[in-house]
């Protein structure tokens, strides 16, 4: 990505200062004063350019302050460091790796959000800001964010600059940096108004062709009737649903109330409710159920909680390995529920089911935490 006569930018971000750790594609480039770009993003526009009353058209005057800002007041954000490679000479091998100038987001850290990483020109004589924009959600099993889309977030940022009086042009240029994830290789170019017309931007890749690189509480001498099992099964499924959603939205509520606290501390406080609370809740409510009903209520209840969580967050796409993992966690809770069920008698085999379910649950917790997922 060439931003002037000599400066070039590799059109990807990287998790380390090496091209082999390439992550997401740069998808927005803003020509203009970097300080003004950040100011526009962090302030909400107070102007209403499309709804001026006819009788006010000849007499209304625009307050200069109203020209500032986007539709959204983007807030300062935390996130992992990502680097970009910039060369300020004709020799690309003499370039430098830069980390973010700043990060901004719109949404909740422990929920879903639009997240941008901005990289400002290292040359004071050039005025541009490269942005990597993506939407993501907080994954309680990975204890980190999972990216949902780069293309959707690109359009989100693009709309922020549409019909702004301080923007002279919004266009797209095909860069071909769409390999990986859902980027399509098109970069949005935003030209801010300035005293001098913006210099043309020629987009080229610096490094083309790179590849991504248990006890009984109730005993009876006869099976419980179906009419008695249904409410108990609903209690089990409902408890898992309620607890999981409480972890999600309780954490978001605390985050909103305690803005000065690192959200990761809030996540650390809520995580035990998920890691320990879900299997304990499963064991307690499954004790009066028969085995088939216990397994179905435990597994389906947790699966419903996951589905509802993603629906409320607006997540519509998930990798196959994530779906397999969530299915495994539901099966683990199902086995714990089977081992806890004692509607007729105590069976030594029950403890085997509990141990199997607990082991599988621990594995499903460790796999994403150790980044095998």
PDB file of N, CA, C and O in Angstrom, residues 50 148 268:
ATOM      1  N   UNK A  50     -29.234  16.173   6.589  1.00  0.00           N
ATOM      2  CA  UNK A  50     -30.222  15.736   5.614  1.00  0.00           C
ATOM      3  C   UNK A  50     -31.649  16.136   5.954  1.00  0.00           C
ATOM      4  O   UNK A  50     -32.557  15.812   5.221  1.00  0.00           O
ATOM      5  N   UNK A 148     -15.525 -12.166  14.187  1.00  0.00           N
ATOM      6  CA  UNK A 148     -16.687 -12.638  13.440  1.00  0.00           C
ATOM      7  C   UNK A 148     -16.621 -12.231  11.973  1.00  0.00           C
ATOM      8  O   UNK A 148     -16.974 -13.009  11.096  1.00  0.00           O
ATOM      9  N   UNK A 268     -12.379 -12.437  34.927  1.00  0.00           N
ATOM     10  CA  UNK A 268     -11.781 -13.373  35.879  1.00  0.00           C
ATOM     11  C   UNK A 268     -12.714 -13.641  37.048  1.00  0.00           C
ATOM     12  O   UNK A 268     -12.725 -14.755  37.601  1.00  0.00           O
TER      13      UNK A 268
END
